[in-house]
Each structure stands twice: as C-alpha cells, then as structure tokens.
Amino acid sequence: MATRTKRQRTEEESTYRVWLRLCDPFIRTDGNLICPIIKAETSIRVLFRLREKEFGIVLHNVYKDTGIKTQSVTLVKPPPPDTNMQANLFIQCVSPNIINEDKLNQFKERLTFYLSKNTTVKCILVDRVNSTEETIPQPMISEPDFEMYKLELCCKTISKIQPESDEMDSVSFITDSIKKMIIEHKEKRTKIALLSQNGKGKSFLLNLLFLLTIDNQEEYQNNNKNLKLPKDVTGDPTIEEIGETLNQFPDVVKDVLKRHPNSKENFRALIESMYFKTKPPIIPDLAETKKLFLSLPKYFQEGGRIVAEPYILAQKNLKHSYESTTKCIIHLRYGTVYQIKVDYFSSEDLKQQLFELVSLSRSDKANVGNAEGLNKQIKDKAYECLKTRYALLTDTNIDKITENFLKRFNNYSDIELSEEVEQFAGRTELYIGSGKNATEDRLALKAILKAVTSPQNSDSERREWKHRVAAVQEIVVYIPSKFLYGGKEILEMPGTDDSDALALNFINEALTKADAVFVMSEFAFNNAEKDVKDILINSDFIQKWKKFPELFSLMFLAYPEKDIEFQIKNEDREKIGEIENLEIKKRSSELKELFKLLGMGSLPPNMDDTIFTSYILPVLHTSIHAQEGTPHQVIQEHASFLKCTGIDKVITHLDKFISSSRKMDFEQLQKTLTTNTTNTLLAENVRVLIQMYQNRELKQMREFSLFLEYDKLKNNLSKKLENVYTSKLEAQVAGTLEVMKKEALQIWDLNESNINSIGLFNPYYCGNHPTYKVRISEMILANIEKLTSEIFTFIKNEIVQLLKEFNKDAVNLFAEELNNVLICKISGYNNIDSRNFVKQSIRNVLSEAQQWYIGRQKKPINKHMVGKCLKESKKVILKKHILTPAYNRSDLDLAKQLARKNIAPAVMAFKTEIKSSLLILHDIRWKSFCSHLKSRLKGIPKPWQVLLSKLNQSCGSTNSQQRNPEDFSAVLKLITAKSPK
C-alpha cells in the first residue's frame, strides 16, 4: 500500500466534517395541537426518495453560497425498540473552514430558502448530530398519499421525455394511462363505516381525530388560493361550457355537476337553486373557539374527564358528551375547504315513512301482526316517532293520537305534508366556506351541521330546522383533515339501539357500501350489545367479507376511556404498559366470539389477516399532542404512551388496506415501463415505410381508409359485447329464472300467513324492512348469488374471447397496411416480419385499453360489481311490480293477493332489468376503453400512432434516443420507490 503524501494528509486534516440531520417538522394546528401526519409533497424525506436530482441541485446551490459541501446523504431507520418511528435523513457535510454555529445557521437559512423556492418542501428541521444513530420522531406519511404523489411526479417526469410533436408514441401513451389512474384513484374512496350503539363516542372520536389532523390557517389559505365559488362564474354558461373550470370548484359543486344528466342545462339556474350562503359566526363564537379543548393538555397532566366543545360534528350536551347525535348517514371526506351537501327525502318517501308509523301505531290485528313477525322495540317506539314526525312534516299539532285519527289513512297518499316541507322535499342544499378563514368557515359549517342533525340543541329550536331534521336523507361533509386525506371516506351512522326502522335502514345501507367496518365497543367485541352483533353478522358486508376477505377489512375497536381505569395520565406508566398484554387477550376473545357467531371453529389465515383489533385511547393520544414544548421532543418523551393509544395503529392499518387495493395498477404500470419491442423488420423495410408515411398526402390517403376499417372493428366489438349482455345473456339465464320463479311462488305460499302488516310492502325499504322478521326480498328472488356466479362466469368468458379477437383483428389490420406498402415497394416481400413487429409494438396499448374495459378501481366488471347490479335490479322490480302496487291497497288480503299475482311477471321482468343495468355498466367501461384507444389527435387510433413511433425508433431517428425504454428508468424508479419509513 502506497504511503500517503504529506500534502494529502494536510488536506484531510484541514477538511472539517459534520453530520446534519434533516427532518420533517411536526406542524401545530390552529388549536395548538401537534399534527401527526404530513402530506407527501411537503416532506424532505419524500423529496430525497423521489426527487433526488432536485434535492442534489438544492444542496449544490447551498454549497455555492456557504462553502459547505454535502459529501453523502443517507436515510436511516431508527433501531429497535423505535422501529415504528419514521426514518431520518442525514447528510455529511465537509468544508475547508471550521463549521461553527454561524456557518451552520447560514447553511440552514440557505437550505430552507432553496427548498422553498425550488420545491414543495417549505419547512424542515436541521440539527447538528454526532452520528446517524441520533434519530428523532417525525410525522407519518400516508401510504395512499405517497402513491398518488408518485403518479403525479411520473406525469411530470414523462412530459420531459415526451417529444413536442402532437403524434402519439409510447411515451404519451403511458402519460395518458397515468393521468387516468390518478383521476380514478381520486374518485374512488375507501368507505369506512362506524358501527356501535348510541353513546359509544363515534362523533366524539371523529371530532378528536379532525382536531388533531386539521389543516392550519396557512395551509388552508394556500390550498384554496385557486378556489372558484359559483358566484365567481361570469356570463351565463351551460354545465358543458364550464369546461376545465370545473376542477376549481368545491367538491360538492363538482359532485352535483358530474352526476347531473343534462350537460346542456344552465349552470346558474341549477346551482343557485341549491347554493346557500353560510352565516358568519358571531364575535362571541369566534372568541369562544380560542378556548376550544383547553382542558385537553390537563387530561394527561392531571387526569380526569375533559370538558370539550364539539369540533365539527354535533354531539349531545356536556352531560352526555360522548354520545352521538347522528340521525342519518353522514359521509365525511377530505376537501381543501369546509363544505356540506344536504339531501332531503322526496315527498313520496316522507309520506310512505309516516304511513309506516301509522300502520305500526294501530292496534287492529290486521295491520299490527303478532310479536313473532315484528321487531317489538320498533313497534313500541313507533307511536312516539309518529307524534313527533307527523307534527313536524304536516304542520299539525296533535297532543294525542287516537284510533279514529289513525283510521283516516288508508294508504300513504292520504297523508298531506305541509307547504313548507313540500318546498324543500327532494331538494339538495350546498353550503360552502369562503376558503379564506379556516375558523370562520368551520364555525359556520358546524352550525349548519348541528342544525340538520341535532333537534335537541338550543339553536335548532327554530321550527324551520326541526322540519328539515325530520326530512334529511343524507349529508356529505368535506373537511380539510389529513386523517381523511388519501382516499378515506368515513360513514358515520346512527346508533343501533333506540332506532326506528328508518335509522336501521340507514345502518344496513352503510354496511352494504362499506369496504371496512369499525365495530366500536367499550371494552371488547365479545362484550358488545346483541343488536350490534346481530346487525353486523346479518349484514351484506359480512357476506362479502366471507367470500372476498382480501377486499374488505373488519376492525374491532374498544374505546374504554369513559372508565376510570382507562383514564391514563403522565404518572401512570405502569398502567399504560399493561395495555399491550390486555390487547392480546382482547383479540383472542374477540376472534372466538366471531367464530361462534359465524358458526365456524376457526378462521382461515386469509380471513384472520383482515381482522384488525385494538384498544383506542383517543383522548390520551390527543392530550399528549396538546402538550407544550418542542413537538418532536413531546412525541419522543411520551412515545411509550402513544404506542399504546392505538390511534397510530388505526391510521397505519387503513393506509395499508387502501394501498393494497391499488397494488395491481402499479404492477401493471411497472410491467409496461419495462416492456421492450424486438425489431423483426429489416432496416430496408423500415426505411421504405418511413419514407412512405413521411409523404403527407399519401399518408392521409392511406390512413383515411385504414381508420375507417379500424372504427368498424371497434363498432363490431361494441355490438358483440352488447349482444353478450342482451340476447346471449337472456338465453343463458332463462332456465335459471324459470326455476327461481317457481321457487318464489313456493316460498310465498309457505310464508303468506306470516304477512300480518301492510308495512312489509313499504317500497322505501325495497322488501328488506328491518321492522319485520318476514322479508319480501327473501321470498322473491331469494338466492341471486347462484345467478350472480352464473352471469359473471358467462360474461367474463365472453368478454375475454371477444377482446382476444379484437386484438388479433387489430394486429392483422395494421400489419396488412404495412405489408401492402412493402409489397408495392419491395419485390418478393412476404409479410411474416411485419406481423410480429406490429404485434409487439401495440400490445401494451391494446392490453391497457382492455384492462380499462374490465375496470380498475371505479365500477369494474368483476363478480362484486355484477352482484351489485343484480341487487339493484332486484330492488327496482320489487318496488315496481310487488311493493308499490300492494302498498297502495288499504286491505291487507287484497295486497297479498296482488303481490302473489305479480310474482311471475316480476321475476321475468328481472331479466330485462339485469340487461339494462349491465348495459349501463358496459357503456361506462366502453367509454373508458375507447378513450385508451384514441390519441390526442382526434380520431387517430392510438395503436397506429405508437406503431409509427416504433418504426421511427427502429430507424434510429433523432427522437429515438428520447423514446428509448431506457429513458423510462427515472419513471420506473419512481414507481418502485418505497415510502421513506
């Protein structure tokens, strides 16, 4: 080994080295709470992981300004027992001069300056450390947020590769694919339903989570700087003419416009009928909000119950502050601005609901039935419900409901709603904040939400709001909370106890829609109330989970903080240590209870893995985040407590669950990026083809007829697919439906004597009335699971075969075009090479389009979606042919006779309704399929444009260097990058 020279030793000795730790800071919310979550785009760790080049440029600029050079950069995961902590970023800096505090401060200042100027990272923590072992806590990064950010960066990266020409090539093909993935991922939300009895703290828990993760004033203003409110629209445009401006509107406006069937309708006329201005909060309210949750820090310091005003969701008065007040399903989603959409029941729905209560309140046997066919608790509650709702909806004051009063109504059309109720029945109302002041917007929307959900509160005593509370069907609330960011949608439901038929129906609907369910109890699922267990086990959610456990998640959360033993303060370090052991025992007992309820000895691993269990201590968790001090030091000091609160585990579990559903998309994109085309054409052939298509006139002439033939292929495919959903499907299921018709008549005859109330036919409940043990939906078309399997298997096989044929025909069409050119130009040419070349060149385009026909996230053609179509079709025919006609009969016997008579026509009409439902699904998927086969140039097939691009690449043209698959390495690196945890 050579001896180092004196000059080398002197240079090394004169070089000063220092380790710097760069971390994402915890940001405090406006309520002075430490927010545990950070968005991926603002993270220094994500910048290093995904945008290393830009990060390097920033460090180089800092070096030029300060003379401190970055020698190495590394992301270090904290060692055990802190493996749950986020990874820390370390840089080793060198300088020929001493790196003193002044020099370090200069480095920090310039680093912050260049990051803020050139990236989306605005805040960082920079500390001098002795080694990479000195790690500190950092905020979490949502997995779905990280994945979405990767996709958005992919689009930007590919746009730099993409040629300026308007022609479609493999690069722009991938860009279009990623853009569509982003749109679909943003529109597809994972629905999480909260199931429990009243008073278990659903609203209280959510209020704490939102308080903890809400955007602060600076973030709120920045995220809404481009917000466009309906009043900002100039002129008198139609919905169609709004165009790209749609993306700047609040989510509730976008929801209305996207779902509106007539794009030619006047924008102002539609929105102004729904848009209501919010009233600004009064000064005392603004002053009071500064005291919001002031008792939170004291909880961890001193113990005891907290005194807290609701953050956004209504809660009952202070005495019952843990109780819920939800009257319908409240959908909670992420939005940059506070906004609410309220939907009211139609006039017909309200009349049917009141008539249902009339029927239940009668004492005559013909309409009441016996206790065996009726949920007695709901019947007992019906009288009080009728007194309250009838007075509110008809504007009739009744002190006592008599039999004579009840006998006035032979069917629901005999009920007359008040003029005021008729005016807002069936209406949609939109309430939107200004996007300028987070506190004012929150308080204004909080008042609206309280008014439409909590009739017992003082500011809802005005009769106009009482009317509306009685008529609310659904509420959608958008909140700027990072807990909801990344594709989560919380479905807050009424409690299972003390609920009327309408509330129970809301619960069943939510469970049917849910991808995941939180079952909340005080101590454990095995100790949960019987009605909670019954509703869960008999729900559609459990049936779907049993069949496809990997697509759903069942979560048992125990929320015991009302009990003094689980109210933990700083000095209770031994007590918090026991939580983990208790959790192990709790999970074991909960799984045993689930086995018993499902009638199973044990759960297979694929089901067991989808069950999440945990104690949650949200008050403790929030109280710690409310402590004064440097945020990361607060989190580090109390890490043992935070580990056992369960809140971080819940957030992490949901993130992983959502990410798993998107895994296939990323795998497919990765495959596309790594797929290359082998050139099977001779150089002479390629030159001939390129020369031919460089002649604009000849190119246009040949392409005109080529594209016509291509359109014929698509039209032919569409007709064949439509034929699959109509004639072929009808022939396939005719025998099964005939059997189902006979079975329906047999089941009816066996159960007809148990139908003792006209209420069973209430069309609002679609034959699944929660009040009665006898269900019309279980008598007619009872077993559609077998039919679902039959239909899905049939259409899946047909679709696969037809798409294969289309692939083959498309390859033949384009290969024949190339062959015809070569045959004309080259003597003795045969067509083998061109066919292989075409097949390899356009396979990704065709494969991508066909995958989008099947669907990825939103309304895919899979067994679950086919089953959903069949269930919706069943509801339609039950309402039309069985329920509505029977419910309009005042005599129960006549109603039953009519219902039986209509069973056969209803079952056969089911066939037509299925076809209609599947054709609607086909239309949605077909539009997506066609959009992936059309380039940015109108009418030009994307496969053809990509094929020409491949020819240019094969010829070694100037652009070929830009379009080479190796140039996708940066994009591939982004796609495969793991979250910096």
Short mmCIF file of N, CA and C in Angstrom, two decimals, residues 360-483:
data_model
loop_
_atom_site.label_atom_id
_atom_site.label_comp_id
_atom_site.label_asym_id
_atom_site.label_seq_id
_atom_site.Cartn_x
_atom_site.Cartn_y
_atom_site.Cartn_z
N LEU A 360 -97.87 0.95 12.20
CA LEU A 360 -97.31 0.34 13.41
C LEU A 360 -98.03 0.80 14.67
N SER A 361 -98.64 1.97 14.62
CA SER A 361 -99.30 2.53 15.80
C SER A 361 -100.73 2.03 15.96
N ARG A 362 -101.29 1.43 14.92
CA ARG A 362 -102.65 0.92 15.02
C ARG A 362 -102.68 -0.32 15.90
N SER A 363 -103.84 -0.56 16.49
CA SER A 363 -103.97 -1.71 17.40
C SER A 363 -104.74 -2.86 16.77
N ASP A 364 -105.33 -2.65 15.55
CA ASP A 364 -106.10 -3.74 14.95
C ASP A 364 -105.14 -4.81 14.43
N LYS A 365 -105.52 -6.04 14.62
CA LYS A 365 -104.64 -7.16 14.31
C LYS A 365 -104.28 -7.24 12.84
N ALA A 366 -105.19 -6.81 11.99
CA ALA A 366 -104.93 -6.91 10.55
C ALA A 366 -103.70 -6.12 10.14
N ASN A 367 -103.40 -5.06 10.88
CA ASN A 367 -102.28 -4.23 10.49
C ASN A 367 -101.07 -4.33 11.40
N VAL A 368 -101.29 -4.80 12.63
CA VAL A 368 -100.18 -4.83 13.57
C VAL A 368 -99.41 -6.14 13.49
N GLY A 369 -100.14 -7.23 13.40
CA GLY A 369 -99.46 -8.52 13.38
C GLY A 369 -99.11 -8.97 14.78
N ASN A 370 -98.39 -10.08 14.87
CA ASN A 370 -98.01 -10.58 16.19
C ASN A 370 -96.53 -10.33 16.45
N ALA A 371 -96.14 -10.56 17.66
CA ALA A 371 -94.77 -10.24 18.07
C ALA A 371 -93.74 -11.09 17.34
N GLU A 372 -94.17 -12.25 16.83
CA GLU A 372 -93.21 -13.11 16.14
C GLU A 372 -92.77 -12.52 14.81
N GLY A 373 -93.65 -11.74 14.18
CA GLY A 373 -93.29 -11.19 12.87
C GLY A 373 -92.86 -9.75 12.93
N LEU A 374 -92.54 -9.25 14.11
CA LEU A 374 -92.34 -7.82 14.25
C LEU A 374 -91.27 -7.52 15.28
N ASN A 375 -90.42 -6.54 14.98
CA ASN A 375 -89.46 -6.08 15.97
C ASN A 375 -90.21 -5.24 16.99
N LYS A 376 -90.48 -5.82 18.17
CA LYS A 376 -91.35 -5.18 19.16
C LYS A 376 -90.81 -3.83 19.62
N GLN A 377 -89.51 -3.74 19.71
CA GLN A 377 -88.91 -2.47 20.15
C GLN A 377 -89.27 -1.34 19.19
N ILE A 378 -89.22 -1.63 17.89
CA ILE A 378 -89.54 -0.60 16.89
C ILE A 378 -91.03 -0.27 16.95
N LYS A 379 -91.87 -1.30 17.15
CA LYS A 379 -93.31 -1.04 17.24
C LYS A 379 -93.63 -0.14 18.44
N ASP A 380 -92.99 -0.42 19.56
CA ASP A 380 -93.24 0.38 20.75
C ASP A 380 -92.80 1.83 20.56
N LYS A 381 -91.77 2.00 19.75
CA LYS A 381 -91.24 3.35 19.53
C LYS A 381 -92.05 4.10 18.47
N ALA A 382 -92.80 3.38 17.67
CA ALA A 382 -93.49 3.99 16.53
C ALA A 382 -94.45 5.09 16.93
N TYR A 383 -95.15 4.90 18.03
CA TYR A 383 -96.15 5.88 18.47
C TYR A 383 -95.50 7.24 18.73
N GLU A 384 -94.40 7.23 19.50
CA GLU A 384 -93.71 8.49 19.80
C GLU A 384 -93.09 9.10 18.55
N CYS A 385 -92.55 8.25 17.68
CA CYS A 385 -91.98 8.75 16.42
C CYS A 385 -93.05 9.42 15.57
N LEU A 386 -94.23 8.80 15.53
CA LEU A 386 -95.32 9.36 14.73
C LEU A 386 -95.75 10.72 15.26
N LYS A 387 -95.89 10.81 16.58
CA LYS A 387 -96.30 12.09 17.17
C LYS A 387 -95.34 13.22 16.77
N THR A 388 -94.04 12.91 16.85
CA THR A 388 -93.03 13.93 16.58
C THR A 388 -92.95 14.26 15.09
N ARG A 389 -92.78 13.22 14.27
CA ARG A 389 -92.54 13.46 12.84
C ARG A 389 -93.79 13.94 12.11
N TYR A 390 -94.94 13.44 12.52
CA TYR A 390 -96.17 13.87 11.86
C TYR A 390 -96.39 15.37 12.10
N ALA A 391 -96.17 15.80 13.31
CA ALA A 391 -96.36 17.23 13.63
C ALA A 391 -95.39 18.09 12.84
N LEU A 392 -94.15 17.63 12.70
CA LEU A 392 -93.15 18.44 12.00
C LEU A 392 -93.37 18.47 10.49
N LEU A 393 -93.77 17.33 9.92
CA LEU A 393 -93.86 17.24 8.47
C LEU A 393 -95.21 17.67 7.91
N THR A 394 -96.25 17.70 8.75
CA THR A 394 -97.57 18.10 8.25
C THR A 394 -98.04 19.42 8.85
N ASP A 395 -97.24 19.94 9.79
CA ASP A 395 -97.59 21.20 10.47
C ASP A 395 -98.92 21.07 11.21
N THR A 396 -99.14 19.87 11.77
CA THR A 396 -100.36 19.61 12.53
C THR A 396 -99.98 19.27 13.96
N ASN A 397 -100.46 20.04 14.90
CA ASN A 397 -100.18 19.76 16.30
C ASN A 397 -101.16 18.74 16.84
N ILE A 398 -100.64 17.65 17.35
CA ILE A 398 -101.50 16.61 17.91
C ILE A 398 -100.97 16.22 19.28
N ASP A 399 -101.79 16.40 20.31
CA ASP A 399 -101.38 16.04 21.66
C ASP A 399 -101.48 14.54 21.89
N LYS A 400 -102.48 13.96 21.25
CA LYS A 400 -102.70 12.53 21.44
C LYS A 400 -103.20 11.92 20.14
N ILE A 401 -102.62 10.79 19.79
CA ILE A 401 -103.02 10.09 18.57
C ILE A 401 -104.07 9.05 18.93
N THR A 402 -105.25 9.19 18.39
CA THR A 402 -106.35 8.27 18.68
C THR A 402 -106.53 7.28 17.56
N GLU A 403 -107.30 6.23 17.84
CA GLU A 403 -107.60 5.24 16.82
C GLU A 403 -108.36 5.84 15.66
N ASN A 404 -109.27 6.74 15.96
CA ASN A 404 -110.02 7.41 14.89
C ASN A 404 -109.10 8.21 13.98
N PHE A 405 -108.12 8.84 14.58
CA PHE A 405 -107.15 9.60 13.78
C PHE A 405 -106.37 8.65 12.86
N LEU A 406 -105.94 7.52 13.39
CA LEU A 406 -105.14 6.57 12.61
C LEU A 406 -105.94 5.96 11.46
N LYS A 407 -107.23 5.75 11.68
CA LYS A 407 -108.06 5.10 10.66
C LYS A 407 -108.38 6.02 9.49
N ARG A 408 -108.01 7.31 9.59
CA ARG A 408 -108.23 8.23 8.47
C ARG A 408 -107.36 7.90 7.27
N PHE A 409 -106.30 7.13 7.50
CA PHE A 409 -105.32 6.91 6.44
C PHE A 409 -105.41 5.47 5.92
N ASN A 410 -105.85 5.33 4.67
CA ASN A 410 -105.92 4.01 4.06
C ASN A 410 -104.63 3.65 3.33
N ASN A 411 -103.94 4.64 2.81
CA ASN A 411 -102.61 4.44 2.21
C ASN A 411 -101.82 5.74 2.32
N TYR A 412 -100.57 5.70 1.89
CA TYR A 412 -99.70 6.84 2.14
C TYR A 412 -100.11 8.10 1.39
N SER A 413 -100.81 7.96 0.28
CA SER A 413 -101.23 9.14 -0.48
C SER A 413 -102.28 9.97 0.27
N ASP A 414 -102.89 9.40 1.34
CA ASP A 414 -103.87 10.15 2.15
C ASP A 414 -103.19 11.17 3.06
N ILE A 415 -101.88 11.06 3.23
CA ILE A 415 -101.15 11.98 4.11
C ILE A 415 -100.75 13.22 3.31
N GLU A 416 -100.98 14.39 3.88
CA GLU A 416 -100.61 15.65 3.24
C GLU A 416 -99.51 16.34 4.03
N LEU A 417 -98.39 16.61 3.37
CA LEU A 417 -97.29 17.32 4.00
C LEU A 417 -97.59 18.82 4.00
N SER A 418 -96.95 19.54 4.89
CA SER A 418 -97.14 21.00 4.93
C SER A 418 -96.52 21.64 3.69
N GLU A 419 -96.98 22.83 3.36
CA GLU A 419 -96.45 23.54 2.20
C GLU A 419 -94.96 23.78 2.34
N GLU A 420 -94.54 24.11 3.53
CA GLU A 420 -93.11 24.38 3.76
C GLU A 420 -92.26 23.15 3.49
N VAL A 421 -92.72 21.99 3.95
CA VAL A 421 -91.98 20.75 3.73
C VAL A 421 -91.98 20.39 2.24
N GLU A 422 -93.10 20.57 1.58
CA GLU A 422 -93.19 20.28 0.14
C GLU A 422 -92.17 21.11 -0.65
N GLN A 423 -91.85 22.30 -0.16
CA GLN A 423 -90.92 23.17 -0.87
C GLN A 423 -89.49 22.66 -0.85
N PHE A 424 -89.08 22.04 0.27
CA PHE A 424 -87.69 21.56 0.29
C PHE A 424 -87.58 20.05 0.14
N ALA A 425 -88.69 19.32 0.14
CA ALA A 425 -88.65 17.86 -0.05
C ALA A 425 -88.01 17.53 -1.39
N GLY A 426 -87.08 16.58 -1.38
CA GLY A 426 -86.39 16.17 -2.60
C GLY A 426 -85.29 17.11 -3.04
N ARG A 427 -85.04 18.15 -2.25
CA ARG A 427 -84.07 19.17 -2.64
C ARG A 427 -82.66 18.80 -2.16
N THR A 428 -81.68 19.39 -2.83
CA THR A 428 -80.28 19.31 -2.39
C THR A 428 -79.82 20.71 -2.03
N GLU A 429 -79.17 20.85 -0.87
CA GLU A 429 -78.64 22.14 -0.43
C GLU A 429 -77.13 22.07 -0.29
N LEU A 430 -76.45 23.11 -0.76
CA LEU A 430 -74.99 23.19 -0.69
C LEU A 430 -74.59 24.36 0.20
N TYR A 431 -73.68 24.11 1.13
CA TYR A 431 -73.13 25.15 2.00
C TYR A 431 -71.61 25.09 1.88
N ILE A 432 -71.00 26.21 1.54
CA ILE A 432 -69.56 26.22 1.23
C ILE A 432 -68.87 27.38 1.94
N GLY A 433 -67.74 27.10 2.56
CA GLY A 433 -66.95 28.15 3.18
C GLY A 433 -66.26 29.01 2.12
N SER A 434 -65.69 30.13 2.56
CA SER A 434 -65.04 31.05 1.62
C SER A 434 -63.65 30.58 1.22
N GLY A 435 -63.04 29.73 2.05
CA GLY A 435 -61.68 29.28 1.77
C GLY A 435 -60.62 30.25 2.25
N LYS A 436 -61.02 31.30 2.97
CA LYS A 436 -60.08 32.32 3.41
C LYS A 436 -59.74 32.22 4.89
N ASN A 437 -60.75 31.99 5.72
CA ASN A 437 -60.52 31.91 7.16
C ASN A 437 -61.04 30.56 7.66
N ALA A 438 -60.12 29.70 8.07
CA ALA A 438 -60.49 28.33 8.45
C ALA A 438 -61.44 28.31 9.65
N THR A 439 -61.18 29.14 10.64
CA THR A 439 -62.01 29.14 11.84
C THR A 439 -63.42 29.60 11.54
N GLU A 440 -63.55 30.68 10.80
CA GLU A 440 -64.88 31.19 10.45
C GLU A 440 -65.66 30.18 9.62
N ASP A 441 -64.99 29.56 8.65
CA ASP A 441 -65.66 28.56 7.81
C ASP A 441 -66.09 27.36 8.63
N ARG A 442 -65.22 26.91 9.53
CA ARG A 442 -65.57 25.74 10.36
C ARG A 442 -66.77 26.02 11.25
N LEU A 443 -66.77 27.17 11.89
CA LEU A 443 -67.88 27.51 12.79
C LEU A 443 -69.19 27.66 12.03
N ALA A 444 -69.13 28.26 10.84
CA ALA A 444 -70.34 28.43 10.03
C ALA A 444 -70.90 27.07 9.61
N LEU A 445 -70.02 26.17 9.17
CA LEU A 445 -70.48 24.84 8.74
C LEU A 445 -70.88 23.98 9.92
N LYS A 446 -70.22 24.17 11.05
CA LYS A 446 -70.57 23.45 12.27
C LYS A 446 -72.00 23.78 12.68
N ALA A 447 -72.37 25.06 12.56
CA ALA A 447 -73.73 25.49 12.92
C ALA A 447 -74.76 24.84 12.01
N ILE A 448 -74.46 24.77 10.71
CA ILE A 448 -75.38 24.13 9.75
C ILE A 448 -75.52 22.65 10.08
N LEU A 449 -74.39 21.99 10.32
CA LEU A 449 -74.40 20.55 10.58
C LEU A 449 -75.15 20.24 11.87
N LYS A 450 -74.98 21.09 12.86
CA LYS A 450 -75.69 20.91 14.12
C LYS A 450 -77.19 21.07 13.92
N ALA A 451 -77.56 22.04 13.07
CA ALA A 451 -78.98 22.32 12.85
C ALA A 451 -79.70 21.17 12.14
N VAL A 452 -79.02 20.49 11.21
CA VAL A 452 -79.69 19.43 10.45
C VAL A 452 -79.53 18.05 11.07
N THR A 453 -78.85 17.96 12.23
CA THR A 453 -78.69 16.64 12.87
C THR A 453 -79.12 16.62 14.33
N SER A 454 -79.27 17.78 14.97
CA SER A 454 -79.49 17.79 16.42
C SER A 454 -80.67 18.65 16.83
N PRO A 455 -81.88 18.12 16.75
CA PRO A 455 -83.05 18.93 17.09
C PRO A 455 -83.14 19.28 18.56
N GLN A 456 -82.36 18.59 19.41
CA GLN A 456 -82.48 18.85 20.84
C GLN A 456 -81.64 20.05 21.28
N ASN A 457 -80.79 20.56 20.41
CA ASN A 457 -79.93 21.67 20.80
C ASN A 457 -80.65 23.01 20.67
N SER A 458 -80.21 23.98 21.45
CA SER A 458 -80.92 25.25 21.58
C SER A 458 -81.02 26.01 20.27
N ASP A 459 -79.97 26.00 19.46
CA ASP A 459 -80.03 26.79 18.24
C ASP A 459 -80.76 26.07 17.13
N SER A 460 -81.32 24.90 17.42
CA SER A 460 -82.14 24.19 16.45
C SER A 460 -83.61 24.23 16.84
N GLU A 461 -83.95 25.04 17.82
CA GLU A 461 -85.33 25.09 18.28
C GLU A 461 -86.25 25.76 17.26
N ARG A 462 -85.67 26.54 16.36
CA ARG A 462 -86.50 27.16 15.34
C ARG A 462 -87.18 26.07 14.51
N ARG A 463 -88.44 26.27 14.23
CA ARG A 463 -89.23 25.21 13.61
C ARG A 463 -88.73 24.85 12.22
N GLU A 464 -88.19 25.82 11.48
CA GLU A 464 -87.75 25.53 10.13
C GLU A 464 -86.66 24.45 10.11
N TRP A 465 -85.77 24.46 11.13
CA TRP A 465 -84.73 23.45 11.18
C TRP A 465 -85.29 22.12 11.67
N LYS A 466 -86.26 22.17 12.58
CA LYS A 466 -86.87 20.92 13.03
C LYS A 466 -87.54 20.19 11.87
N HIS A 467 -88.21 20.96 11.00
CA HIS A 467 -88.81 20.37 9.81
C HIS A 467 -87.75 19.62 9.00
N ARG A 468 -86.61 20.26 8.83
CA ARG A 468 -85.58 19.69 7.96
C ARG A 468 -84.89 18.49 8.58
N VAL A 469 -84.67 18.53 9.89
CA VAL A 469 -84.07 17.38 10.56
C VAL A 469 -84.92 16.13 10.34
N ALA A 470 -86.22 16.31 10.37
CA ALA A 470 -87.14 15.19 10.18
C ALA A 470 -87.15 14.67 8.75
N ALA A 471 -86.59 15.46 7.80
CA ALA A 471 -86.66 15.08 6.40
C ALA A 471 -85.31 14.79 5.76
N VAL A 472 -84.21 14.91 6.52
CA VAL A 472 -82.87 14.71 5.97
C VAL A 472 -82.66 13.25 5.57
N GLN A 473 -82.15 13.06 4.38
CA GLN A 473 -81.86 11.71 3.89
C GLN A 473 -80.38 11.39 3.98
N GLU A 474 -79.53 12.35 3.60
CA GLU A 474 -78.09 12.08 3.58
C GLU A 474 -77.33 13.40 3.69
N ILE A 475 -76.19 13.35 4.35
CA ILE A 475 -75.33 14.53 4.50
C ILE A 475 -73.91 14.15 4.08
N VAL A 476 -73.30 14.97 3.24
CA VAL A 476 -71.90 14.78 2.84
C VAL A 476 -71.12 15.99 3.34
N VAL A 477 -70.06 15.74 4.09
CA VAL A 477 -69.26 16.81 4.68
C VAL A 477 -67.81 16.66 4.20
N TYR A 478 -67.26 17.75 3.65
CA TYR A 478 -65.85 17.78 3.26
C TYR A 478 -65.08 18.60 4.29
N ILE A 479 -64.02 17.99 4.82
CA ILE A 479 -63.25 18.60 5.90
C ILE A 479 -61.76 18.58 5.54
N PRO A 480 -61.03 19.67 5.76
CA PRO A 480 -59.58 19.69 5.46
C PRO A 480 -58.76 18.97 6.53
N SER A 481 -59.02 17.69 6.70
CA SER A 481 -58.33 16.89 7.72
C SER A 481 -57.40 15.88 7.04
N LYS A 482 -56.16 15.84 7.47
CA LYS A 482 -55.18 14.92 6.88
C LYS A 482 -55.52 13.47 7.22
N PHE A 483 -56.33 13.23 8.23
CA PHE A 483 -56.77 11.87 8.53
C PHE A 483 -57.60 11.31 7.37
#
